[in-house]
Amino acid sequence: MSKKLRKTYGKADAPSTVALMRLIETQSKITVANWTLNYAEQKLLPLFLKRCPNDERPAHAIAAAREWLDGKVKLPYVKNIILNECHAAARELDDNPVAQAAARAIGQSAGSIHAAPHSLGLYFYAAAAVGYDRLGLDADEAEYEVIAEEVCADYTAALRVVAVENEPNPAVCKWNC
């Protein structure tokens, strides 16, 4: 691999990303967290496990986040798993960009339980994971950005399915991108 790979794809100022952000802002933190966890479990965990079948750390982060949503554990317990298991798995995978990006995306999904803007991080890392999985590591940047747009559309569609119309308690989102 001759070029330095990007950790994420997608653009924060792209119309599709801005539309996703506006939709996220209309939903409760619980809706956002459940949506990101479901998406990560259905779309990204399989990519990770295809390359790291014996590493359960990202799956453990999803499970711990769900336990928090169910009121069974405290947030520090989940944060420890996110940081010391899921993100640690990602840091160990410099030689496996698909699994690394998938683990980072899963970590962002688990992090959405305490901060809804983490849901956008899932998108950016998912775009890299899916792009590297589909195109390999040597495609043109423009090809990866096409995949990022497809991932954004899929992710947005998944939120529209579970979105609560006129949500009375929308999440507070301070976007840092």
PDB file of N, CA and C in Angstrom, residues 70-169:
ATOM      1  N   ASP A  70     -30.916   0.267  28.796  1.00  0.00           N
ATOM      2  CA  ASP A  70     -31.894  -0.490  29.590  1.00  0.00           C
ATOM      3  C   ASP A  70     -31.800  -0.182  31.082  1.00  0.00           C
ATOM      4  N   GLY A  71     -30.887   0.704  31.472  1.00  0.00           N
ATOM      5  CA  GLY A  71     -30.749   1.079  32.872  1.00  0.00           C
ATOM      6  C   GLY A  71     -30.042   0.054  33.735  1.00  0.00           C
ATOM      7  N   LYS A  72     -29.333  -0.875  33.116  1.00  0.00           N
ATOM      8  CA  LYS A  72     -28.680  -1.955  33.867  1.00  0.00           C
ATOM      9  C   LYS A  72     -27.268  -1.615  34.335  1.00  0.00           C
ATOM     10  N   VAL A  73     -26.620  -0.656  33.680  1.00  0.00           N
ATOM     11  CA  VAL A  73     -25.251  -0.286  34.047  1.00  0.00           C
ATOM     12  C   VAL A  73     -25.121   1.234  34.028  1.00  0.00           C
ATOM     13  N   LYS A  74     -24.059   1.724  34.644  1.00  0.00           N
ATOM     14  CA  LYS A  74     -23.774   3.160  34.689  1.00  0.00           C
ATOM     15  C   LYS A  74     -22.889   3.551  33.504  1.00  0.00           C
ATOM     16  N   LEU A  75     -22.946   4.828  33.149  1.00  0.00           N
ATOM     17  CA  LEU A  75     -22.192   5.332  32.004  1.00  0.00           C
ATOM     18  C   LEU A  75     -20.680   5.095  32.115  1.00  0.00           C
ATOM     19  N   PRO A  76     -20.039   5.289  33.261  1.00  0.00           N
ATOM     20  CA  PRO A  76     -18.588   5.036  33.318  1.00  0.00           C
ATOM     21  C   PRO A  76     -18.203   3.610  32.916  1.00  0.00           C
ATOM     22  N   TYR A  77     -19.044   2.653  33.233  1.00  0.00           N
ATOM     23  CA  TYR A  77     -18.798   1.263  32.833  1.00  0.00           C
ATOM     24  C   TYR A  77     -18.746   1.160  31.305  1.00  0.00           C
ATOM     25  N   VAL A  78     -19.711   1.786  30.646  1.00  0.00           N
ATOM     26  CA  VAL A  78     -19.775   1.723  29.179  1.00  0.00           C
ATOM     27  C   VAL A  78     -18.613   2.498  28.563  1.00  0.00           C
ATOM     28  N   LYS A  79     -18.332   3.680  29.089  1.00  0.00           N
ATOM     29  CA  LYS A  79     -17.227   4.477  28.545  1.00  0.00           C
ATOM     30  C   LYS A  79     -15.907   3.713  28.632  1.00  0.00           C
ATOM     31  N   ASN A  80     -15.696   2.998  29.713  1.00  0.00           N
ATOM     32  CA  ASN A  80     -14.490   2.191  29.862  1.00  0.00           C
ATOM     33  C   ASN A  80     -14.404   1.132  28.758  1.00  0.00           C
ATOM     34  N   ILE A  81     -15.505   0.495  28.460  1.00  0.00           N
ATOM     35  CA  ILE A  81     -15.522  -0.522  27.400  1.00  0.00           C
ATOM     36  C   ILE A  81     -15.283   0.114  26.038  1.00  0.00           C
ATOM     37  N   ILE A  82     -15.914   1.258  25.792  1.00  0.00           N
ATOM     38  CA  ILE A  82     -15.725   1.941  24.511  1.00  0.00           C
ATOM     39  C   ILE A  82     -14.249   2.291  24.324  1.00  0.00           C
ATOM     40  N   LEU A  83     -13.665   2.919  25.340  1.00  0.00           N
ATOM     41  CA  LEU A  83     -12.281   3.390  25.219  1.00  0.00           C
ATOM     42  C   LEU A  83     -11.256   2.273  25.312  1.00  0.00           C
ATOM     43  N   ASN A  84     -11.430   1.389  26.270  1.00  0.00           N
ATOM     44  CA  ASN A  84     -10.398   0.389  26.551  1.00  0.00           C
ATOM     45  C   ASN A  84     -10.602  -0.940  25.839  1.00  0.00           C
ATOM     46  N   GLU A  85     -11.702  -1.093  25.167  1.00  0.00           N
ATOM     47  CA  GLU A  85     -11.904  -2.301  24.367  1.00  0.00           C
ATOM     48  C   GLU A  85     -12.099  -1.945  22.895  1.00  0.00           C
ATOM     49  N   CYS A  86     -13.175  -1.248  22.578  1.00  0.00           N
ATOM     50  CA  CYS A  86     -13.504  -0.994  21.174  1.00  0.00           C
ATOM     51  C   CYS A  86     -12.449  -0.114  20.492  1.00  0.00           C
ATOM     52  N   HIS A  87     -12.147   1.038  21.076  1.00  0.00           N
ATOM     53  CA  HIS A  87     -11.144   1.909  20.465  1.00  0.00           C
ATOM     54  C   HIS A  87      -9.751   1.289  20.537  1.00  0.00           C
ATOM     55  N   ALA A  88      -9.494   0.504  21.576  1.00  0.00           N
ATOM     56  CA  ALA A  88      -8.208  -0.206  21.653  1.00  0.00           C
ATOM     57  C   ALA A  88      -8.082  -1.198  20.500  1.00  0.00           C
ATOM     58  N   ALA A  89      -9.168  -1.888  20.196  1.00  0.00           N
ATOM     59  CA  ALA A  89      -9.157  -2.814  19.055  1.00  0.00           C
ATOM     60  C   ALA A  89      -8.796  -2.057  17.782  1.00  0.00           C
ATOM     61  N   ALA A  90      -9.394  -0.888  17.595  1.00  0.00           N
ATOM     62  CA  ALA A  90      -9.105  -0.091  16.401  1.00  0.00           C
ATOM     63  C   ALA A  90      -7.636   0.315  16.349  1.00  0.00           C
ATOM     64  N   ARG A  91      -7.100   0.732  17.476  1.00  0.00           N
ATOM     65  CA  ARG A  91      -5.691   1.162  17.494  1.00  0.00           C
ATOM     66  C   ARG A  91      -4.739   0.030  17.130  1.00  0.00           C
ATOM     67  N   GLU A  92      -5.133  -1.184  17.372  1.00  0.00           N
ATOM     68  CA  GLU A  92      -4.279  -2.344  17.082  1.00  0.00           C
ATOM     69  C   GLU A  92      -4.354  -2.795  15.623  1.00  0.00           C
ATOM     70  N   LEU A  93      -5.198  -2.160  14.828  1.00  0.00           N
ATOM     71  CA  LEU A  93      -5.485  -2.669  13.485  1.00  0.00           C
ATOM     72  C   LEU A  93      -4.978  -1.777  12.359  1.00  0.00           C
ATOM     73  N   ASP A  94      -3.826  -1.166  12.534  1.00  0.00           N
ATOM     74  CA  ASP A  94      -3.280  -0.326  11.470  1.00  0.00           C
ATOM     75  C   ASP A  94      -3.079  -1.097  10.170  1.00  0.00           C
ATOM     76  N   ASP A  95      -2.869  -2.397  10.256  1.00  0.00           N
ATOM     77  CA  ASP A  95      -2.655  -3.222   9.066  1.00  0.00           C
ATOM     78  C   ASP A  95      -3.961  -3.745   8.468  1.00  0.00           C
ATOM     79  N   ASN A  96      -5.091  -3.335   9.014  1.00  0.00           N
ATOM     80  CA  ASN A  96      -6.394  -3.826   8.562  1.00  0.00           C
ATOM     81  C   ASN A  96      -7.382  -2.657   8.535  1.00  0.00           C
ATOM     82  N   PRO A  97      -7.302  -1.789   7.508  1.00  0.00           N
ATOM     83  CA  PRO A  97      -8.102  -0.565   7.487  1.00  0.00           C
ATOM     84  C   PRO A  97      -9.621  -0.774   7.539  1.00  0.00           C
ATOM     85  N   VAL A  98     -10.125  -1.852   6.962  1.00  0.00           N
ATOM     86  CA  VAL A  98     -11.573  -2.097   7.014  1.00  0.00           C
ATOM     87  C   VAL A  98     -12.003  -2.360   8.450  1.00  0.00           C
ATOM     88  N   ALA A  99     -11.331  -3.292   9.100  1.00  0.00           N
ATOM     89  CA  ALA A  99     -11.683  -3.625  10.487  1.00  0.00           C
ATOM     90  C   ALA A  99     -11.433  -2.439  11.408  1.00  0.00           C
ATOM     91  N   GLN A 100     -10.362  -1.692  11.160  1.00  0.00           N
ATOM     92  CA  GLN A 100     -10.059  -0.540  12.000  1.00  0.00           C
ATOM     93  C   GLN A 100     -11.165   0.510  11.902  1.00  0.00           C
ATOM     94  N   ALA A 101     -11.568   0.851  10.683  1.00  0.00           N
ATOM     95  CA  ALA A 101     -12.627   1.848  10.506  1.00  0.00           C
ATOM     96  C   ALA A 101     -13.956   1.335  11.055  1.00  0.00           C
ATOM     97  N   ALA A 102     -14.229   0.055  10.875  1.00  0.00           N
ATOM     98  CA  ALA A 102     -15.470  -0.515  11.416  1.00  0.00           C
ATOM     99  C   ALA A 102     -15.472  -0.443  12.940  1.00  0.00           C
ATOM    100  N   ALA A 103     -14.347  -0.760  13.572  1.00  0.00           N
ATOM    101  CA  ALA A 103     -14.263  -0.680  15.038  1.00  0.00           C
ATOM    102  C   ALA A 103     -14.446   0.753  15.512  1.00  0.00           C
ATOM    103  N   ARG A 104     -13.864   1.691  14.802  1.00  0.00           N
ATOM    104  CA  ARG A 104     -14.038   3.101  15.181  1.00  0.00           C
ATOM    105  C   ARG A 104     -15.494   3.527  15.024  1.00  0.00           C
ATOM    106  N   ALA A 105     -16.128   3.098  13.944  1.00  0.00           N
ATOM    107  CA  ALA A 105     -17.545   3.425  13.741  1.00  0.00           C
ATOM    108  C   ALA A 105     -18.398   2.841  14.859  1.00  0.00           C
ATOM    109  N   ILE A 106     -18.116   1.615  15.239  1.00  0.00           N
ATOM    110  CA  ILE A 106     -18.866   0.965  16.316  1.00  0.00           C
ATOM    111  C   ILE A 106     -18.641   1.715  17.627  1.00  0.00           C
ATOM    112  N   GLY A 107     -17.419   2.141  17.877  1.00  0.00           N
ATOM    113  CA  GLY A 107     -17.141   2.937  19.075  1.00  0.00           C
ATOM    114  C   GLY A 107     -17.933   4.234  19.090  1.00  0.00           C
ATOM    115  N   GLN A 108     -18.053   4.868  17.929  1.00  0.00           N
ATOM    116  CA  GLN A 108     -18.856   6.087  17.845  1.00  0.00           C
ATOM    117  C   GLN A 108     -20.331   5.792  18.106  1.00  0.00           C
ATOM    118  N   SER A 109     -20.808   4.663  17.606  1.00  0.00           N
ATOM    119  CA  SER A 109     -22.219   4.321  17.850  1.00  0.00           C
ATOM    120  C   SER A 109     -22.465   4.133  19.337  1.00  0.00           C
ATOM    121  N   ALA A 110     -21.556   3.441  20.012  1.00  0.00           N
ATOM    122  CA  ALA A 110     -21.712   3.244  21.458  1.00  0.00           C
ATOM    123  C   ALA A 110     -21.611   4.575  22.194  1.00  0.00           C
ATOM    124  N   GLY A 111     -20.756   5.454  21.726  1.00  0.00           N
ATOM    125  CA  GLY A 111     -20.612   6.773  22.337  1.00  0.00           C
ATOM    126  C   GLY A 111     -21.832   7.653  22.184  1.00  0.00           C
ATOM    127  N   SER A 112     -22.690   7.324  21.230  1.00  0.00           N
ATOM    128  CA  SER A 112     -23.895   8.139  21.020  1.00  0.00           C
ATOM    129  C   SER A 112     -24.859   8.076  22.200  1.00  0.00           C
ATOM    130  N   ILE A 113     -24.680   7.130  23.115  1.00  0.00           N
ATOM    131  CA  ILE A 113     -25.577   7.073  24.274  1.00  0.00           C
ATOM    132  C   ILE A 113     -25.376   8.274  25.188  1.00  0.00           C
ATOM    133  N   HIS A 114     -24.193   8.872  25.177  1.00  0.00           N
ATOM    134  CA  HIS A 114     -23.972  10.044  26.029  1.00  0.00           C
ATOM    135  C   HIS A 114     -23.866  11.337  25.237  1.00  0.00           C
ATOM    136  N   ALA A 115     -23.649  11.269  23.936  1.00  0.00           N
ATOM    137  CA  ALA A 115     -23.564  12.474  23.112  1.00  0.00           C
ATOM    138  C   ALA A 115     -24.035  12.145  21.697  1.00  0.00           C
ATOM    139  N   ALA A 116     -25.196  12.655  21.341  1.00  0.00           N
ATOM    140  CA  ALA A 116     -25.786  12.355  20.031  1.00  0.00           C
ATOM    141  C   ALA A 116     -24.870  12.677  18.853  1.00  0.00           C
ATOM    142  N   PRO A 117     -24.027  13.723  18.913  1.00  0.00           N
ATOM    143  CA  PRO A 117     -23.150  13.990  17.774  1.00  0.00           C
ATOM    144  C   PRO A 117     -22.184  12.856  17.420  1.00  0.00           C
ATOM    145  N   HIS A 118     -21.947  11.917  18.340  1.00  0.00           N
ATOM    146  CA  HIS A 118     -21.130  10.753  17.983  1.00  0.00           C
ATOM    147  C   HIS A 118     -21.762   9.982  16.820  1.00  0.00           C
ATOM    148  N   SER A 119     -23.055  10.135  16.643  1.00  0.00           N
ATOM    149  CA  SER A 119     -23.738   9.435  15.553  1.00  0.00           C
ATOM    150  C   SER A 119     -23.177   9.843  14.193  1.00  0.00           C
ATOM    151  N   LEU A 120     -22.715  11.071  14.075  1.00  0.00           N
ATOM    152  CA  LEU A 120     -22.119  11.505  12.814  1.00  0.00           C
ATOM    153  C   LEU A 120     -20.748  10.864  12.614  1.00  0.00           C
ATOM    154  N   GLY A 121     -20.020  10.660  13.701  1.00  0.00           N
ATOM    155  CA  GLY A 121     -18.741   9.964  13.615  1.00  0.00           C
ATOM    156  C   GLY A 121     -18.903   8.567  13.056  1.00  0.00           C
ATOM    157  N   LEU A 122     -19.991   7.908  13.438  1.00  0.00           N
ATOM    158  CA  LEU A 122     -20.258   6.579  12.877  1.00  0.00           C
ATOM    159  C   LEU A 122     -20.295   6.667  11.356  1.00  0.00           C
ATOM    160  N   TYR A 123     -21.000   7.657  10.823  1.00  0.00           N
ATOM    161  CA  TYR A 123     -21.105   7.792   9.364  1.00  0.00           C
ATOM    162  C   TYR A 123     -19.726   7.930   8.717  1.00  0.00           C
ATOM    163  N   PHE A 124     -18.898   8.836   9.217  1.00  0.00           N
ATOM    164  CA  PHE A 124     -17.603   9.079   8.580  1.00  0.00           C
ATOM    165  C   PHE A 124     -16.708   7.837   8.606  1.00  0.00           C
ATOM    166  N   TYR A 125     -16.660   7.148   9.734  1.00  0.00           N
ATOM    167  CA  TYR A 125     -15.857   5.923   9.817  1.00  0.00           C
ATOM    168  C   TYR A 125     -16.484   4.790   9.004  1.00  0.00           C
ATOM    169  N   ALA A 126     -17.806   4.700   9.015  1.00  0.00           N
ATOM    170  CA  ALA A 126     -18.486   3.668   8.225  1.00  0.00           C
ATOM    171  C   ALA A 126     -18.192   3.854   6.742  1.00  0.00           C
ATOM    172  N   ALA A 127     -18.156   5.101   6.296  1.00  0.00           N
ATOM    173  CA  ALA A 127     -17.854   5.372   4.887  1.00  0.00           C
ATOM    174  C   ALA A 127     -16.478   4.826   4.519  1.00  0.00           C
ATOM    175  N   ALA A 128     -15.508   4.978   5.408  1.00  0.00           N
ATOM    176  CA  ALA A 128     -14.170   4.428   5.144  1.00  0.00           C
ATOM    177  C   ALA A 128     -14.203   2.905   5.159  1.00  0.00           C
ATOM    178  N   ALA A 129     -14.852   2.325   6.150  1.00  0.00           N
ATOM    179  CA  ALA A 129     -14.907   0.857   6.250  1.00  0.00           C
ATOM    180  C   ALA A 129     -15.550   0.248   5.012  1.00  0.00           C
ATOM    181  N   VAL A 130     -16.687   0.784   4.614  1.00  0.00           N
ATOM    182  CA  VAL A 130     -17.401   0.247   3.451  1.00  0.00           C
ATOM    183  C   VAL A 130     -16.607   0.518   2.179  1.00  0.00           C
ATOM    184  N   GLY A 131     -16.046   1.704   2.064  1.00  0.00           N
ATOM    185  CA  GLY A 131     -15.248   2.033   0.881  1.00  0.00           C
ATOM    186  C   GLY A 131     -14.053   1.114   0.715  1.00  0.00           C
ATOM    187  N   TYR A 132     -13.298   0.911   1.779  1.00  0.00           N
ATOM    188  CA  TYR A 132     -12.134   0.024   1.699  1.00  0.00           C
ATOM    189  C   TYR A 132     -12.556  -1.424   1.474  1.00  0.00           C
ATOM    190  N   ASP A 133     -13.687  -1.810   2.032  1.00  0.00           N
ATOM    191  CA  ASP A 133     -14.178  -3.174   1.826  1.00  0.00           C
ATOM    192  C   ASP A 133     -14.570  -3.396   0.368  1.00  0.00           C
ATOM    193  N   ARG A 134     -15.276  -2.453  -0.211  1.00  0.00           N
ATOM    194  CA  ARG A 134     -15.766  -2.623  -1.586  1.00  0.00           C
ATOM    195  C   ARG A 134     -14.705  -2.362  -2.645  1.00  0.00           C
ATOM    196  N   LEU A 135     -13.882  -1.341  -2.419  1.00  0.00           N
ATOM    197  CA  LEU A 135     -12.966  -0.884  -3.467  1.00  0.00           C
ATOM    198  C   LEU A 135     -11.515  -1.284  -3.250  1.00  0.00           C
ATOM    199  N   GLY A 136     -11.204  -1.839  -2.097  1.00  0.00           N
ATOM    200  CA  GLY A 136      -9.807  -2.095  -1.780  1.00  0.00           C
ATOM    201  C   GLY A 136      -9.146  -0.822  -1.290  1.00  0.00           C
ATOM    202  N   LEU A 137      -7.835  -0.817  -1.281  1.00  0.00           N
ATOM    203  CA  LEU A 137      -7.098   0.289  -0.672  1.00  0.00           C
ATOM    204  C   LEU A 137      -6.464   1.246  -1.670  1.00  0.00           C
ATOM    205  N   ASP A 138      -6.616   0.985  -2.958  1.00  0.00           N
ATOM    206  CA  ASP A 138      -5.921   1.792  -3.955  1.00  0.00           C
ATOM    207  C   ASP A 138      -6.838   2.548  -4.905  1.00  0.00           C
ATOM    208  N   ALA A 139      -8.090   2.706  -4.576  1.00  0.00           N
ATOM    209  CA  ALA A 139      -9.022   3.426  -5.447  1.00  0.00           C
ATOM    210  C   ALA A 139      -8.763   4.931  -5.367  1.00  0.00           C
ATOM    211  N   ASP A 140      -9.339   5.654  -6.304  1.00  0.00           N
ATOM    212  CA  ASP A 140      -9.231   7.111  -6.295  1.00  0.00           C
ATOM    213  C   ASP A 140     -10.112   7.690  -5.195  1.00  0.00           C
ATOM    214  N   GLU A 141      -9.703   8.850  -4.687  1.00  0.00           N
ATOM    215  CA  GLU A 141     -10.479   9.528  -3.640  1.00  0.00           C
ATOM    216  C   GLU A 141     -11.932   9.728  -4.072  1.00  0.00           C
ATOM    217  N   ALA A 142     -12.136  10.080  -5.332  1.00  0.00           N
ATOM    218  CA  ALA A 142     -13.498  10.323  -5.817  1.00  0.00           C
ATOM    219  C   ALA A 142     -14.362   9.069  -5.711  1.00  0.00           C
ATOM    220  N   GLU A 143     -13.763   7.908  -5.930  1.00  0.00           N
ATOM    221  CA  GLU A 143     -14.523   6.660  -5.807  1.00  0.00           C
ATOM    222  C   GLU A 143     -14.939   6.405  -4.360  1.00  0.00           C
ATOM    223  N   TYR A 144     -14.040   6.707  -3.421  1.00  0.00           N
ATOM    224  CA  TYR A 144     -14.387   6.540  -2.004  1.00  0.00           C
ATOM    225  C   TYR A 144     -15.487   7.523  -1.601  1.00  0.00           C
ATOM    226  N   GLU A 145     -15.455   8.716  -2.162  1.00  0.00           N
ATOM    227  CA  GLU A 145     -16.488   9.703  -1.828  1.00  0.00           C
ATOM    228  C   GLU A 145     -17.855   9.293  -2.382  1.00  0.00           C
ATOM    229  N   VAL A 146     -17.875   8.603  -3.514  1.00  0.00           N
ATOM    230  CA  VAL A 146     -19.146   8.067  -4.029  1.00  0.00           C
ATOM    231  C   VAL A 146     -19.710   7.056  -3.038  1.00  0.00           C
ATOM    232  N   ILE A 147     -18.853   6.185  -2.531  1.00  0.00           N
ATOM    233  CA  ILE A 147     -19.287   5.214  -1.517  1.00  0.00           C
ATOM    234  C   ILE A 147     -19.773   5.948  -0.273  1.00  0.00           C
ATOM    235  N   ALA A 148     -19.075   7.011   0.122  1.00  0.00           N
ATOM    236  CA  ALA A 148     -19.490   7.781   1.306  1.00  0.00           C
ATOM    237  C   ALA A 148     -20.901   8.326   1.125  1.00  0.00           C
ATOM    238  N   GLU A 149     -21.206   8.812  -0.054  1.00  0.00           N
ATOM    239  CA  GLU A 149     -22.564   9.313  -0.318  1.00  0.00           C
ATOM    240  C   GLU A 149     -23.592   8.184  -0.227  1.00  0.00           C
ATOM    241  N   GLU A 150     -23.230   7.007  -0.717  1.00  0.00           N
ATOM    242  CA  GLU A 150     -24.138   5.855  -0.611  1.00  0.00           C
ATOM    243  C   GLU A 150     -24.367   5.475   0.849  1.00  0.00           C
ATOM    244  N   VAL A 151     -23.293   5.480   1.636  1.00  0.00           N
ATOM    245  CA  VAL A 151     -23.413   5.155   3.058  1.00  0.00           C
ATOM    246  C   VAL A 151     -24.277   6.201   3.755  1.00  0.00           C
ATOM    247  N   CYS A 152     -24.073   7.466   3.431  1.00  0.00           N
ATOM    248  CA  CYS A 152     -24.874   8.530   4.038  1.00  0.00           C
ATOM    249  C   CYS A 152     -26.353   8.338   3.711  1.00  0.00           C
ATOM    250  N   ALA A 153     -26.652   8.009   2.469  1.00  0.00           N
ATOM    251  CA  ALA A 153     -28.048   7.786   2.073  1.00  0.00           C
ATOM    252  C   ALA A 153     -28.648   6.598   2.821  1.00  0.00           C
ATOM    253  N   ASP A 154     -27.889   5.535   2.951  1.00  0.00           N
ATOM    254  CA  ASP A 154     -28.362   4.342   3.660  1.00  0.00           C
ATOM    255  C   ASP A 154     -28.578   4.635   5.141  1.00  0.00           C
ATOM    256  N   TYR A 155     -27.637   5.321   5.735  1.00  0.00           N
ATOM    257  CA  TYR A 155     -27.693   5.674   7.159  1.00  0.00           C
ATOM    258  C   TYR A 155     -28.884   6.599   7.435  1.00  0.00           C
ATOM    259  N   THR A 156     -29.066   7.591   6.558  1.00  0.00           N
ATOM    260  CA  THR A 156     -30.192   8.515   6.689  1.00  0.00           C
ATOM    261  C   THR A 156     -31.513   7.776   6.543  1.00  0.00           C
ATOM    262  N   ALA A 157     -31.594   6.881   5.571  1.00  0.00           N
ATOM    263  CA  ALA A 157     -32.825   6.100   5.376  1.00  0.00           C
ATOM    264  C   ALA A 157     -33.137   5.265   6.612  1.00  0.00           C
ATOM    265  N   ALA A 158     -32.103   4.711   7.240  1.00  0.00           N
ATOM    266  CA  ALA A 158     -32.314   3.917   8.455  1.00  0.00           C
ATOM    267  C   ALA A 158     -32.875   4.783   9.581  1.00  0.00           C
ATOM    268  N   LEU A 159     -32.426   6.034   9.675  1.00  0.00           N
ATOM    269  CA  LEU A 159     -32.973   6.930  10.699  1.00  0.00           C
ATOM    270  C   LEU A 159     -34.409   7.311  10.373  1.00  0.00           C
ATOM    271  N   ARG A 160     -34.695   7.565   9.107  1.00  0.00           N
ATOM    272  CA  ARG A 160     -36.071   7.932   8.738  1.00  0.00           C
ATOM    273  C   ARG A 160     -37.069   6.840   9.134  1.00  0.00           C
ATOM    274  N   VAL A 161     -36.653   5.586   9.064  1.00  0.00           N
ATOM    275  CA  VAL A 161     -37.532   4.466   9.421  1.00  0.00           C
ATOM    276  C   VAL A 161     -37.940   4.528  10.889  1.00  0.00           C
ATOM    277  N   VAL A 162     -37.024   4.938  11.759  1.00  0.00           N
ATOM    278  CA  VAL A 162     -37.306   4.930  13.202  1.00  0.00           C
ATOM    279  C   VAL A 162     -37.586   6.320  13.767  1.00  0.00           C
ATOM    280  N   ALA A 163     -37.490   7.348  12.935  1.00  0.00           N
ATOM    281  CA  ALA A 163     -37.659   8.722  13.408  1.00  0.00           C
ATOM    282  C   ALA A 163     -39.052   8.940  13.994  1.00  0.00           C
ATOM    283  N   VAL A 164     -39.074   9.691  15.078  1.00  0.00           N
ATOM    284  CA  VAL A 164     -40.326  10.050  15.741  1.00  0.00           C
ATOM    285  C   VAL A 164     -40.739  11.421  15.218  1.00  0.00           C
ATOM    286  N   GLU A 165     -41.908  11.479  14.596  1.00  0.00           N
ATOM    287  CA  GLU A 165     -42.394  12.743  14.065  1.00  0.00           C
ATOM    288  C   GLU A 165     -42.730  13.682  15.218  1.00  0.00           C
ATOM    289  N   ASN A 166     -42.309  14.920  15.096  1.00  0.00           N
ATOM    290  CA  ASN A 166     -42.551  15.941  16.124  1.00  0.00           C
ATOM    291  C   ASN A 166     -42.043  15.509  17.499  1.00  0.00           C
ATOM    292  N   GLU A 167     -40.868  14.935  17.534  1.00  0.00           N
ATOM    293  CA  GLU A 167     -40.241  14.499  18.792  1.00  0.00           C
ATOM    294  C   GLU A 167     -40.243  15.654  19.792  1.00  0.00           C
ATOM    295  N   PRO A 168     -40.828  15.458  20.977  1.00  0.00           N
ATOM    296  CA  PRO A 168     -40.907  16.559  21.947  1.00  0.00           C
ATOM    297  C   PRO A 168     -39.589  16.857  22.674  1.00  0.00           C
ATOM    298  N   ASN A 169     -38.648  15.928  22.665  1.00  0.00           N
ATOM    299  CA  ASN A 169     -37.378  16.110  23.377  1.00  0.00           C
ATOM    300  C   ASN A 169     -36.183  15.835  22.474  1.00  0.00           C
TER     301      ASN A 169
END
